[in-house]
PDB file of C-alpha atoms and ligand atoms in Angstrom:
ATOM      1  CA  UNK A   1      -5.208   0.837  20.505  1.00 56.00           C
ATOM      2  CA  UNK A   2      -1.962  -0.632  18.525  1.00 86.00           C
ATOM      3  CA  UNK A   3      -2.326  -4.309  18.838  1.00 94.00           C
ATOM      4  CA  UNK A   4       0.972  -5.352  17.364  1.00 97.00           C
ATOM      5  CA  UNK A   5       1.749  -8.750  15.932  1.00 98.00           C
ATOM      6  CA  UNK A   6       5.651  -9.359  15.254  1.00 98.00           C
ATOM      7  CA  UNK A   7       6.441 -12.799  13.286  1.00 98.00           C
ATOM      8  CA  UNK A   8       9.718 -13.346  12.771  1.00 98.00           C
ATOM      9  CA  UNK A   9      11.530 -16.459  11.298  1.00 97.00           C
ATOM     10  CA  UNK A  10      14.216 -17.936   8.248  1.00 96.00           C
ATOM     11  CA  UNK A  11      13.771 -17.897   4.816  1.00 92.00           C
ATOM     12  CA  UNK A  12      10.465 -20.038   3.013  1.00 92.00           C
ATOM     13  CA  UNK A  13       9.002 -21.263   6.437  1.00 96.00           C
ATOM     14  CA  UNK A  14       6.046 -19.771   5.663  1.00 95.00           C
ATOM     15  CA  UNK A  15       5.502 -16.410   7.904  1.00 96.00           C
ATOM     16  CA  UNK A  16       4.435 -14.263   4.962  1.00 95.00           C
ATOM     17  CA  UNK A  17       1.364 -16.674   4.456  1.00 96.00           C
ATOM     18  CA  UNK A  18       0.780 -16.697   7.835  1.00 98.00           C
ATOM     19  CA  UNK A  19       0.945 -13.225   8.118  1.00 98.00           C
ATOM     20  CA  UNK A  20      -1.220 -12.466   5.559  1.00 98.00           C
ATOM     21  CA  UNK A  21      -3.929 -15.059   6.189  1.00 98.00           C
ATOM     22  CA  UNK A  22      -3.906 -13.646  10.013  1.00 98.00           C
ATOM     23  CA  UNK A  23      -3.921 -10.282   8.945  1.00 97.00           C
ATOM     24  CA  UNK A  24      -6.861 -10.966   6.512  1.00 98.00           C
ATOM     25  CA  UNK A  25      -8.733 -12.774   9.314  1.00 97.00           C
ATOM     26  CA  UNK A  26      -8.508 -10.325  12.255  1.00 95.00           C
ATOM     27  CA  UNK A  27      -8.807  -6.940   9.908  1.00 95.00           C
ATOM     28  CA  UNK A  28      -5.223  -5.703  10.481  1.00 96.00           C
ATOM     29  CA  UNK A  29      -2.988  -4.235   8.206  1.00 96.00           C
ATOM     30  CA  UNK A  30       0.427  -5.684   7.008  1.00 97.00           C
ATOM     31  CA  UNK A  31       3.819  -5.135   6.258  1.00 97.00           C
ATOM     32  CA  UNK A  32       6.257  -7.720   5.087  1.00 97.00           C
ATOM     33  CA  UNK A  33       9.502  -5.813   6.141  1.00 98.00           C
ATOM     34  CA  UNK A  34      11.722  -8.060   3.811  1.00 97.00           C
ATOM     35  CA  UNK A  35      10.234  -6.388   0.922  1.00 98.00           C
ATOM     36  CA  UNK A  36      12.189  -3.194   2.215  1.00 98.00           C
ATOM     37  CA  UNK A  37      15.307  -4.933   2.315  1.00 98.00           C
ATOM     38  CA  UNK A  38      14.847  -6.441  -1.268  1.00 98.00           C
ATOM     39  CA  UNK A  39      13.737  -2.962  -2.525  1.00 98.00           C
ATOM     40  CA  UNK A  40      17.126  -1.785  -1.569  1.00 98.00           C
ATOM     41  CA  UNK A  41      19.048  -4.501  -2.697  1.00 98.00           C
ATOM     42  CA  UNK A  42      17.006  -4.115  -6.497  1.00 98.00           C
ATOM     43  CA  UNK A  43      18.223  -0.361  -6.479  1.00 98.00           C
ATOM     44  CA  UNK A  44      21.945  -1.580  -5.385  1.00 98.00           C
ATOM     45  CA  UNK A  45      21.657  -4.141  -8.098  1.00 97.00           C
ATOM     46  CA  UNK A  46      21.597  -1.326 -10.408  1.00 97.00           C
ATOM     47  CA  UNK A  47      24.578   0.171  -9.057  1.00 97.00           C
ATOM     48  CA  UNK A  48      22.838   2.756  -5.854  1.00 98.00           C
ATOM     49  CA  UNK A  49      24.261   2.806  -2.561  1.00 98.00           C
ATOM     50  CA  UNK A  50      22.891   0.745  -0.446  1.00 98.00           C
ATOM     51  CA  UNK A  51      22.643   3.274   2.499  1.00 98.00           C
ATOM     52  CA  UNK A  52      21.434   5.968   0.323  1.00 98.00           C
ATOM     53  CA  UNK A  53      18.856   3.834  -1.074  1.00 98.00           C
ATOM     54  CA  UNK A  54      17.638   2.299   2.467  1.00 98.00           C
ATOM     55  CA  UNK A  55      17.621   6.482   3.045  1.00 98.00           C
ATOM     56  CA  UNK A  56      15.524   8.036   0.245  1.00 97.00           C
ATOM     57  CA  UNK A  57      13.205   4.576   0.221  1.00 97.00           C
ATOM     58  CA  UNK A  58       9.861   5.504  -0.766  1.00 95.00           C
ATOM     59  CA  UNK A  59       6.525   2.723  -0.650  1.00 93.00           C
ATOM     60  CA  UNK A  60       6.149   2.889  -4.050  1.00 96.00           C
ATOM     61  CA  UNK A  61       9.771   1.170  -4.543  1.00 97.00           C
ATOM     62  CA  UNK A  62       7.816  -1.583  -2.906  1.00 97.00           C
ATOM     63  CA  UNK A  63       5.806  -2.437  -5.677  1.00 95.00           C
ATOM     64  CA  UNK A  64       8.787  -3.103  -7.920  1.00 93.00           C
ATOM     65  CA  UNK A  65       8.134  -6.071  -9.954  1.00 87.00           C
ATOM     66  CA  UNK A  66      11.445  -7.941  -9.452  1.00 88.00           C
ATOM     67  CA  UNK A  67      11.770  -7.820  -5.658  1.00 95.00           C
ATOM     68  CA  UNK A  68      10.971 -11.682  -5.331  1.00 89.00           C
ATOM     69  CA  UNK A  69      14.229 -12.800  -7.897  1.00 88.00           C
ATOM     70  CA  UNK A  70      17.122 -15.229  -6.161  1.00 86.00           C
ATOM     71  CA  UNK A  71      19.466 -12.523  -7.071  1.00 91.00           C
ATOM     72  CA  UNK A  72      17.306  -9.773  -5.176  1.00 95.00           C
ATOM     73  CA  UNK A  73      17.099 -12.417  -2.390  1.00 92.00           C
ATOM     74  CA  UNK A  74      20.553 -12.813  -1.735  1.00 92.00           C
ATOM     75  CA  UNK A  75      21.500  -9.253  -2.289  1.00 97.00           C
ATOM     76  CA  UNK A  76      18.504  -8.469   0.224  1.00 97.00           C
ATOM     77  CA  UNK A  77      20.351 -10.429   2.346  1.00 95.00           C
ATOM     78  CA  UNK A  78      23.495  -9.016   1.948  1.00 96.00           C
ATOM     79  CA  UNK A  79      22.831  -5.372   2.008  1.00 98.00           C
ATOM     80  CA  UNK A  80      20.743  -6.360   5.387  1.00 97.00           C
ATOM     81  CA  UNK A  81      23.356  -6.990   7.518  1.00 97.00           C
ATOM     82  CA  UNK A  82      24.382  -3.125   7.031  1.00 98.00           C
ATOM     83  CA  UNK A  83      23.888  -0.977  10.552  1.00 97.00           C
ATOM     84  CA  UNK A  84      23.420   1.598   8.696  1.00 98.00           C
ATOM     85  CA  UNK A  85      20.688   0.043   6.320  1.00 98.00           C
ATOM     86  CA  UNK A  86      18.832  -1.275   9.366  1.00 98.00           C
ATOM     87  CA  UNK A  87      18.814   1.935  10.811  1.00 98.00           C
ATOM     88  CA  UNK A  88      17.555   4.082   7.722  1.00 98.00           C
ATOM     89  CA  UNK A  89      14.778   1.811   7.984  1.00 98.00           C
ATOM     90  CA  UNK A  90      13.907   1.615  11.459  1.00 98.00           C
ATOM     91  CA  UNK A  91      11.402   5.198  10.699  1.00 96.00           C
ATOM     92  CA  UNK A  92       9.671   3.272   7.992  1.00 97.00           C
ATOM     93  CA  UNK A  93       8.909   0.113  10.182  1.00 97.00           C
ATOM     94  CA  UNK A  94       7.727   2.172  13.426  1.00 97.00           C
ATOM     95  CA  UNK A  95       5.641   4.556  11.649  1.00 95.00           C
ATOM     96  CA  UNK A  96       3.703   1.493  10.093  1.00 95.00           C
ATOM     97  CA  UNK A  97       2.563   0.185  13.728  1.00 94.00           C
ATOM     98  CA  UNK A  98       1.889   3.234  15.143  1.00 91.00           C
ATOM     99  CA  UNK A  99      -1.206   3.792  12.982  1.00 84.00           C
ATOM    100  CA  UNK A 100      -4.517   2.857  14.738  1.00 83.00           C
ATOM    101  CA  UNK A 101      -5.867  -0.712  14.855  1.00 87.00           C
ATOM    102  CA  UNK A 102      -4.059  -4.050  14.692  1.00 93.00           C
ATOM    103  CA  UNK A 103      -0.666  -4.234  12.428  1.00 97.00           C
ATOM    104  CA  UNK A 104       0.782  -7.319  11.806  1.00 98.00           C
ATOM    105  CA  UNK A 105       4.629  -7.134  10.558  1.00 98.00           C
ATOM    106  CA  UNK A 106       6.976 -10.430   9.830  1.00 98.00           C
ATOM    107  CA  UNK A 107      10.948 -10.284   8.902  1.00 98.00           C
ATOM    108  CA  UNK A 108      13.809 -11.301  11.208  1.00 97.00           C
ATOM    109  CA  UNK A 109      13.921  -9.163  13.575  1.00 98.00           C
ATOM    110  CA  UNK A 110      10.495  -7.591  14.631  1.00 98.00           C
ATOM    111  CA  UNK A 111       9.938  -9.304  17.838  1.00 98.00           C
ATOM    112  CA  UNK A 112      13.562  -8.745  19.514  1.00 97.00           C
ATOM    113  CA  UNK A 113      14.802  -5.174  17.469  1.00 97.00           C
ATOM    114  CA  UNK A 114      11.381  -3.336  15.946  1.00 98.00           C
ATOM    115  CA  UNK A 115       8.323  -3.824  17.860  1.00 97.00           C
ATOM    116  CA  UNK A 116       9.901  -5.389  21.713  1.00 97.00           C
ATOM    117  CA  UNK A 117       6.676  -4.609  22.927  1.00 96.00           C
ATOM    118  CA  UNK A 118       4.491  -6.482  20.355  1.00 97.00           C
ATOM    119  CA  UNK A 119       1.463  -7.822  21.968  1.00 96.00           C
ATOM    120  CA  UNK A 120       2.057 -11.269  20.452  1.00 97.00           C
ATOM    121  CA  UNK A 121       5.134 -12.933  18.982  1.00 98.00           C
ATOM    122  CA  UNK A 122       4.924 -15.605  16.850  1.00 98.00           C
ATOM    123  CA  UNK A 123       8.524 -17.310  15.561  1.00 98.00           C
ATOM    124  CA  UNK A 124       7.657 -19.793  12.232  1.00 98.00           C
ATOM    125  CA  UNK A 125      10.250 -22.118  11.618  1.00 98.00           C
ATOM    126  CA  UNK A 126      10.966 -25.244   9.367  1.00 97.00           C
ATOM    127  CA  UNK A 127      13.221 -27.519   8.351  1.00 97.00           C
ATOM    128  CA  UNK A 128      15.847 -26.128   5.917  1.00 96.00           C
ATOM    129  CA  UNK A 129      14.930 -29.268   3.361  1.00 96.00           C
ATOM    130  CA  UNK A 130      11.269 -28.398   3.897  1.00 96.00           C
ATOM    131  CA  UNK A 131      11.821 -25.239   3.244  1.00 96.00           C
ATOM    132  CA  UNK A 132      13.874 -25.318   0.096  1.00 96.00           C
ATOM    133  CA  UNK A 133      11.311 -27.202  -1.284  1.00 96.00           C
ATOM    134  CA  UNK A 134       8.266 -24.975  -0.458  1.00 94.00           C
ATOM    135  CA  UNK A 135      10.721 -21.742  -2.517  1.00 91.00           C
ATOM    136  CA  UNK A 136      11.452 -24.316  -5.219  1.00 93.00           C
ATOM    137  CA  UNK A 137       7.635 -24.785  -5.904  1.00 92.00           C
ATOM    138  CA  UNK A 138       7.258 -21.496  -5.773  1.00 88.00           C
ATOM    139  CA  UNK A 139       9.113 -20.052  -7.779  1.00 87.00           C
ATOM    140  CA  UNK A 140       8.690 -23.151 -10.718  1.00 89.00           C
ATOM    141  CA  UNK A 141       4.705 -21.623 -10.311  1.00 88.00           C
ATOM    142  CA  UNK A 142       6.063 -18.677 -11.488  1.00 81.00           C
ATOM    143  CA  UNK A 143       7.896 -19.852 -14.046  1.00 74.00           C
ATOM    144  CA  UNK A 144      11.425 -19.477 -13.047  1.00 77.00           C
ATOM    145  CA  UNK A 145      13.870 -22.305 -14.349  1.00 84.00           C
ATOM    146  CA  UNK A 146      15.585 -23.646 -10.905  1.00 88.00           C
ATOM    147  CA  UNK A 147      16.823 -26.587  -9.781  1.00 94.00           C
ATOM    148  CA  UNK A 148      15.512 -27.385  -5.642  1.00 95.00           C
ATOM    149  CA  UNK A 149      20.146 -28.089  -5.360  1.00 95.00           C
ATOM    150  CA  UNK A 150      20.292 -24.122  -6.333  1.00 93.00           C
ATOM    151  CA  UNK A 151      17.229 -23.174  -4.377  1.00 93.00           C
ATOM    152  CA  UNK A 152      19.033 -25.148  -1.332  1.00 95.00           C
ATOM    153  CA  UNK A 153      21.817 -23.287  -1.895  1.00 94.00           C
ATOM    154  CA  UNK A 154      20.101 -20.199  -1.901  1.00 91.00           C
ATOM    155  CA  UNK A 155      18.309 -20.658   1.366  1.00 93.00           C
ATOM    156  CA  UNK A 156      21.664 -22.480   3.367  1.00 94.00           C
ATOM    157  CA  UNK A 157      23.467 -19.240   2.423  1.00 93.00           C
ATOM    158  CA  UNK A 158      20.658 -16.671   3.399  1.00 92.00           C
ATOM    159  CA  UNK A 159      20.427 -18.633   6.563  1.00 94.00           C
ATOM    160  CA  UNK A 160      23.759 -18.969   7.858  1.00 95.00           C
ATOM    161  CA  UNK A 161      24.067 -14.874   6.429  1.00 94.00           C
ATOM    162  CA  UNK A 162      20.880 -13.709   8.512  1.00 94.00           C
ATOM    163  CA  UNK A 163      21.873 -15.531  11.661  1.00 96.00           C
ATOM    164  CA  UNK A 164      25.613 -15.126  11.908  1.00 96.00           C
ATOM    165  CA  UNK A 165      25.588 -11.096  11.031  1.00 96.00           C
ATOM    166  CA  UNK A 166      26.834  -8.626  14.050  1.00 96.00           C
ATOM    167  CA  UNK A 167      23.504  -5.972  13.105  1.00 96.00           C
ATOM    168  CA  UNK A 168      20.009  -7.393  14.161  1.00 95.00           C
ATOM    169  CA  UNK A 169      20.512 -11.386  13.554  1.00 96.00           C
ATOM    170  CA  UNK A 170      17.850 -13.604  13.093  1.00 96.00           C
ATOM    171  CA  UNK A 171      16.885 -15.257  16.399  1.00 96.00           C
ATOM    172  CA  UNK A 172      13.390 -15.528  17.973  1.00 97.00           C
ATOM    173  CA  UNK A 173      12.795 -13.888  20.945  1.00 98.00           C
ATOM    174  CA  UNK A 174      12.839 -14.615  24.289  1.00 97.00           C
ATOM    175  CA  UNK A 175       9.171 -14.354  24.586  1.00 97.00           C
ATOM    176  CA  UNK A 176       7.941 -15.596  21.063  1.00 98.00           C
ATOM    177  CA  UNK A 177       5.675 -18.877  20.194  1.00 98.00           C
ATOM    178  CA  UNK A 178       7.364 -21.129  18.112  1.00 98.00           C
ATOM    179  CA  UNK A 179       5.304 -22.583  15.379  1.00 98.00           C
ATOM    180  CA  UNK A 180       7.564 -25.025  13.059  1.00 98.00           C
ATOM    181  CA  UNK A 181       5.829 -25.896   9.904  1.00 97.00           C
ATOM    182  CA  UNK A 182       8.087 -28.624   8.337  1.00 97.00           C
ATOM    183  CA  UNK A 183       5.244 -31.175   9.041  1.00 96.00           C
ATOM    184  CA  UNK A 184       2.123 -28.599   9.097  1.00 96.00           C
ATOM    185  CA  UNK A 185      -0.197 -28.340   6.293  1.00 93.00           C
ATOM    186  CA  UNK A 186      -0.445 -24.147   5.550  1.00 92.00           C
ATOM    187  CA  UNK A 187      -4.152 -24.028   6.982  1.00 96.00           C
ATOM    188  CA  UNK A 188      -3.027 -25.805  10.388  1.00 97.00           C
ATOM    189  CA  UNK A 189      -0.281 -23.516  10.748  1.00 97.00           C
ATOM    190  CA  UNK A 190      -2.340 -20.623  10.269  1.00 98.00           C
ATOM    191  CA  UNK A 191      -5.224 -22.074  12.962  1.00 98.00           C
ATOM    192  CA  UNK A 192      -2.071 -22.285  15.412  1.00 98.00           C
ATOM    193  CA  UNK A 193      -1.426 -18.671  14.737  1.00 98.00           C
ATOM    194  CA  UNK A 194      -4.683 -17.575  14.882  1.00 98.00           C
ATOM    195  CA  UNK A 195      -4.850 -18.997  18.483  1.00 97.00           C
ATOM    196  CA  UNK A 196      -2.333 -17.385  19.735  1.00 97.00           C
ATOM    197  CA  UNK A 197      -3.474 -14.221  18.208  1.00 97.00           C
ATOM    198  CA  UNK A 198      -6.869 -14.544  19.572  1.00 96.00           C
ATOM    199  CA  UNK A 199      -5.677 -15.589  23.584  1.00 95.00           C
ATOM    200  CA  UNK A 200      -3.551 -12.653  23.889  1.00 92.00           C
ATOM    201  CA  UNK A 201      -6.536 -10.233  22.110  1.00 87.00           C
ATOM    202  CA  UNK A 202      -8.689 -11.533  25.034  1.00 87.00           C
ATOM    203  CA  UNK A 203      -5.746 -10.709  27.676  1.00 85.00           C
ATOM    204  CA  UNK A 204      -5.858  -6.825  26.416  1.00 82.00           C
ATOM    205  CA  UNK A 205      -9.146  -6.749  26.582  1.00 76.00           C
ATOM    206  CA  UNK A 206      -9.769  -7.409  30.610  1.00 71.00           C
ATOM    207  CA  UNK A 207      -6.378  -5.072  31.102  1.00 67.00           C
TER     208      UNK A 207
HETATM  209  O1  C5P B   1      11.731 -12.159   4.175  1.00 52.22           O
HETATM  210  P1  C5P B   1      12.519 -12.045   2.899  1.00 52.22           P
HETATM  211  O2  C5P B   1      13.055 -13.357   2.427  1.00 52.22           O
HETATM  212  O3  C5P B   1      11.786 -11.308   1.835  1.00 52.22           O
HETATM  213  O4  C5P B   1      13.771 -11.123   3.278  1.00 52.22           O
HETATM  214  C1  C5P B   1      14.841 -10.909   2.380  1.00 52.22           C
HETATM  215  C2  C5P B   1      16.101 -10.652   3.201  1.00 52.22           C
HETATM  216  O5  C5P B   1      15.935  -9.413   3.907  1.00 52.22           O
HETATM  217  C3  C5P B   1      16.381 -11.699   4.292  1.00 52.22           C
HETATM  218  O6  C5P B   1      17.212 -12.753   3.834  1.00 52.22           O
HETATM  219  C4  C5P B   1      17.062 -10.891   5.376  1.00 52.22           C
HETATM  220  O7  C5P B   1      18.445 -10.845   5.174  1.00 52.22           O
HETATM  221  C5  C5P B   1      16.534  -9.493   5.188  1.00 52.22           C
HETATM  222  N1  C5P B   1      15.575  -9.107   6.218  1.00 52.22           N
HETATM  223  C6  C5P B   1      16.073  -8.652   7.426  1.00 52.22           C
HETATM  224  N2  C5P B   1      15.228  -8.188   8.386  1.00 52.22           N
HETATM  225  C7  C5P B   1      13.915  -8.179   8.191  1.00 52.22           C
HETATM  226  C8  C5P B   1      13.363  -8.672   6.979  1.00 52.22           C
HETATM  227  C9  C5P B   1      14.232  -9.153   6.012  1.00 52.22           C
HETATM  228  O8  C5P B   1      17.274  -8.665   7.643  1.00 52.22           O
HETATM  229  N3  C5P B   1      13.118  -7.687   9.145  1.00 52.22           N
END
Protein backbone atom coordinates (compact mmCIF):
# COMPACT_ATOMS: atom_id res chain seq x y z
CA UNK A 1 0.00 0.00 0.00
CA UNK A 2 1.28 3.77 -0.86
CA UNK A 3 0.34 5.73 2.15
CA UNK A 4 1.19 9.17 0.91
CA UNK A 5 1.87 12.18 3.08
CA UNK A 6 1.95 15.64 1.06
CA UNK A 7 3.15 18.79 3.29
CA UNK A 8 3.16 21.71 1.62
CA UNK A 9 3.81 25.32 2.91
CA UNK A 10 6.19 28.90 2.49
CA UNK A 11 9.60 29.26 2.97
CA UNK A 12 11.36 28.49 6.85
CA UNK A 13 7.97 27.43 8.51
CA UNK A 14 9.35 24.43 9.34
CA UNK A 15 7.84 21.46 6.99
CA UNK A 16 11.24 19.93 6.24
CA UNK A 17 11.65 19.23 10.09
CA UNK A 18 8.42 18.10 10.27
CA UNK A 19 8.76 16.00 7.50
CA UNK A 20 11.66 14.43 8.49
CA UNK A 21 10.89 13.87 12.18
CA UNK A 22 7.41 12.21 10.84
CA UNK A 23 9.08 10.32 8.36
CA UNK A 24 11.67 9.05 10.94
CA UNK A 25 8.83 8.18 13.35
CA UNK A 26 6.38 6.20 11.15
CA UNK A 27 9.33 4.36 8.92
CA UNK A 28 8.58 6.17 5.63
CA UNK A 29 10.80 7.41 3.21
CA UNK A 30 11.30 11.14 2.18
CA UNK A 31 11.73 13.51 -0.38
CA UNK A 32 12.10 17.20 0.08
CA UNK A 33 11.04 18.23 -3.53
CA UNK A 34 12.64 21.80 -3.11
CA UNK A 35 15.94 20.24 -3.23
CA UNK A 36 15.04 19.45 -7.01
CA UNK A 37 14.25 22.86 -7.71
CA UNK A 38 17.52 24.20 -6.04
CA UNK A 39 19.52 21.46 -7.88
CA UNK A 40 18.40 23.08 -11.03
CA UNK A 41 18.77 26.46 -10.14
CA UNK A 42 22.80 25.47 -8.86
CA UNK A 43 23.33 24.05 -12.50
CA UNK A 44 21.59 27.38 -14.05
CA UNK A 45 23.80 29.33 -11.75
CA UNK A 46 26.58 28.01 -13.70
CA UNK A 47 25.18 29.04 -16.85
CA UNK A 48 22.74 25.45 -17.90
CA UNK A 49 19.37 25.80 -19.07
CA UNK A 50 17.09 25.61 -16.75
CA UNK A 51 14.71 23.23 -18.70
CA UNK A 52 17.47 21.09 -19.83
CA UNK A 53 18.75 20.78 -16.45
CA UNK A 54 15.16 20.07 -14.72
CA UNK A 55 15.37 17.33 -17.93
CA UNK A 56 18.63 15.37 -17.57
CA UNK A 57 18.29 15.78 -13.44
CA UNK A 58 19.82 12.89 -11.92
CA UNK A 59 19.60 12.09 -7.65
CA UNK A 60 22.99 12.42 -7.32
CA UNK A 61 22.72 16.32 -8.32
CA UNK A 62 20.85 16.22 -5.07
CA UNK A 63 23.63 15.82 -2.94
CA UNK A 64 25.35 18.95 -4.22
CA UNK A 65 26.86 20.74 -1.41
CA UNK A 66 25.63 24.29 -2.17
CA UNK A 67 21.92 23.67 -2.71
CA UNK A 68 20.98 25.40 0.72
CA UNK A 69 22.89 29.09 -0.38
CA UNK A 70 20.41 32.42 -0.51
CA UNK A 71 21.51 32.69 -4.03
CA UNK A 72 20.43 28.95 -4.84
CA UNK A 73 17.25 29.86 -2.88
CA UNK A 74 16.12 32.57 -4.86
CA UNK A 75 17.21 31.18 -8.14
CA UNK A 76 15.26 27.91 -6.96
CA UNK A 77 12.61 30.08 -6.80
CA UNK A 78 12.88 31.65 -9.88
CA UNK A 79 13.57 28.86 -12.23
CA UNK A 80 10.34 27.20 -10.34
CA UNK A 81 7.84 29.11 -11.69
CA UNK A 82 8.90 27.58 -15.26
CA UNK A 83 5.92 25.13 -16.80
CA UNK A 84 8.26 23.56 -18.34
CA UNK A 85 10.62 22.97 -15.23
CA UNK A 86 7.62 21.76 -13.23
CA UNK A 87 6.81 19.44 -15.75
CA UNK A 88 10.37 17.80 -16.37
CA UNK A 89 10.02 17.07 -12.86
CA UNK A 90 6.70 15.81 -12.37
CA UNK A 91 8.40 11.84 -13.43
CA UNK A 92 10.89 12.31 -10.67
CA UNK A 93 8.26 13.25 -7.92
CA UNK A 94 5.62 10.39 -8.92
CA UNK A 95 8.04 7.71 -9.27
CA UNK A 96 9.22 8.48 -5.59
CA UNK A 97 5.57 7.68 -4.09
CA UNK A 98 4.83 4.97 -6.07
CA UNK A 99 7.41 2.75 -4.35
CA UNK A 100 5.92 0.47 -1.61
CA UNK A 101 5.31 1.65 1.97
CA UNK A 102 4.63 5.13 3.35
CA UNK A 103 6.41 8.27 1.44
CA UNK A 104 6.27 11.42 2.88
CA UNK A 105 7.07 14.46 0.34
CA UNK A 106 6.89 18.44 1.37
CA UNK A 107 7.35 21.53 -1.25
CA UNK A 108 4.58 23.84 -2.48
CA UNK A 109 2.65 22.09 -4.33
CA UNK A 110 2.31 18.31 -3.38
CA UNK A 111 -1.06 18.29 -1.92
CA UNK A 112 -3.03 20.32 -4.80
CA UNK A 113 -0.52 19.46 -8.18
CA UNK A 114 1.71 16.05 -7.27
CA UNK A 115 0.12 13.65 -5.04
CA UNK A 116 -4.12 15.01 -5.12
CA UNK A 117 -4.78 11.84 -3.71
CA UNK A 118 -2.35 11.90 -0.70
CA UNK A 119 -3.82 10.12 2.17
CA UNK A 120 -3.04 13.03 4.50
CA UNK A 121 -2.28 16.70 3.87
CA UNK A 122 -0.67 18.65 6.17
CA UNK A 123 -0.15 22.69 5.22
CA UNK A 124 2.74 24.29 7.88
CA UNK A 125 2.61 27.82 8.01
CA UNK A 126 4.14 30.78 10.07
CA UNK A 127 4.44 34.11 10.41
CA UNK A 128 6.76 35.73 7.81
CA UNK A 129 8.79 37.53 10.95
CA UNK A 130 8.86 34.12 12.63
CA UNK A 131 10.01 32.70 9.91
CA UNK A 132 12.83 34.96 8.85
CA UNK A 133 14.13 34.49 12.03
CA UNK A 134 14.10 30.63 12.25
CA UNK A 135 16.41 30.90 8.34
CA UNK A 136 18.48 33.62 10.00
CA UNK A 137 19.52 31.18 12.87
CA UNK A 138 20.04 28.82 10.60
CA UNK A 139 22.05 29.74 8.44
CA UNK A 140 24.39 31.97 11.25
CA UNK A 141 24.75 27.93 12.65
CA UNK A 142 26.28 27.36 9.61
CA UNK A 143 28.34 30.01 9.48
CA UNK A 144 27.02 32.22 6.85
CA UNK A 145 27.48 36.10 7.50
CA UNK A 146 23.67 37.51 7.18
CA UNK A 147 21.88 40.04 8.54
CA UNK A 148 17.85 38.68 9.73
CA UNK A 149 16.89 42.55 7.25
CA UNK A 150 18.56 40.39 4.20
CA UNK A 151 17.19 37.08 5.34
CA UNK A 152 13.64 39.03 5.47
CA UNK A 153 14.20 40.09 2.29
CA UNK A 154 14.98 36.87 1.06
CA UNK A 155 11.92 35.12 2.35
CA UNK A 156 9.23 38.37 1.44
CA UNK A 157 10.54 37.90 -2.13
CA UNK A 158 10.39 33.98 -2.33
CA UNK A 159 6.97 34.37 -0.89
CA UNK A 160 5.25 36.82 -2.88
CA UNK A 161 7.36 34.79 -6.09
CA UNK A 162 5.92 31.23 -5.05
CA UNK A 163 2.40 32.46 -4.51
CA UNK A 164 1.79 34.97 -7.26
CA UNK A 165 3.39 32.62 -10.25
CA UNK A 166 0.75 31.39 -13.12
CA UNK A 167 2.56 27.42 -12.92
CA UNK A 168 1.68 25.45 -9.65
CA UNK A 169 1.48 28.45 -6.90
CA UNK A 170 1.83 27.92 -3.47
CA UNK A 171 -1.58 27.54 -1.80
CA UNK A 172 -2.75 24.74 0.56
CA UNK A 173 -5.28 22.65 -0.49
CA UNK A 174 -8.68 22.43 -0.18
CA UNK A 175 -8.49 19.45 1.97
CA UNK A 176 -5.13 20.03 3.94
CA UNK A 177 -4.62 20.56 7.96
CA UNK A 178 -3.21 23.67 8.71
CA UNK A 179 -0.56 23.59 11.32
CA UNK A 180 0.98 27.31 11.87
CA UNK A 181 4.11 27.20 13.86
CA UNK A 182 4.86 30.93 14.57
CA UNK A 183 4.04 30.23 18.30
CA UNK A 184 4.83 26.27 18.36
CA UNK A 185 7.89 24.94 19.84
CA UNK A 186 9.42 22.30 16.87
CA UNK A 187 8.49 19.13 19.08
CA UNK A 188 4.70 20.37 19.48
CA UNK A 189 4.45 20.94 15.95
CA UNK A 190 5.69 17.69 15.11
CA UNK A 191 3.14 15.85 17.91
CA UNK A 192 0.34 17.85 15.87
CA UNK A 193 1.58 16.22 12.75
CA UNK A 194 2.03 13.05 14.01
CA UNK A 195 -1.72 13.06 14.97
CA UNK A 196 -2.95 13.69 12.03
CA UNK A 197 -0.74 11.18 10.47
CA UNK A 198 -1.73 8.53 12.82
CA UNK A 199 -5.98 9.25 12.58
CA UNK A 200 -5.98 8.95 8.96
CA UNK A 201 -3.45 5.57 9.17
CA UNK A 202 -6.29 4.14 11.36
CA UNK A 203 -9.06 5.29 8.66
CA UNK A 204 -7.10 3.05 5.86
CA UNK A 205 -6.86 0.49 7.92
CA UNK A 206 -10.84 -0.41 8.56
CA UNK A 207 -11.29 0.58 4.56
O1 LIG B 1 11.53 24.28 -0.03
P1 LIG B 1 12.70 25.07 -0.54
O2 LIG B 1 12.85 26.39 0.14
O3 LIG B 1 13.96 24.28 -0.56
O4 LIG B 1 12.35 25.36 -2.08
C1 LIG B 1 13.14 26.22 -2.87
C2 LIG B 1 12.24 26.84 -3.94
O5 LIG B 1 11.80 25.79 -4.82
C3 LIG B 1 10.95 27.47 -3.39
O6 LIG B 1 11.10 28.85 -3.10
C4 LIG B 1 9.96 27.25 -4.52
O7 LIG B 1 10.00 28.31 -5.44
C5 LIG B 1 10.46 26.03 -5.23
N1 LIG B 1 9.64 24.85 -4.97
C6 LIG B 1 8.49 24.68 -5.71
N2 LIG B 1 7.74 23.56 -5.58
C7 LIG B 1 8.08 22.60 -4.72
C8 LIG B 1 9.24 22.75 -3.92
C9 LIG B 1 9.99 23.91 -4.05
O8 LIG B 1 8.13 25.55 -6.49
N3 LIG B 1 7.34 21.50 -4.65
Amino acid sequence: MKFVVAIDGPAAAGKGTIAKAVANHFGFSHLDSGLLYRAVAAKTLKGADPVAASEALHEDDLKADNLRSPEVAQMASKVAALEDVRLALIDFQHSFVQQDGGAVIDGRDIGTVICPDAAVKLYITASPEARAKRRFQELLNGNKSVTLEAVFKDVKERDERDVTRHASPLKAASDAITINTTELTIEAAVKAAIKVIETAFERTKQL
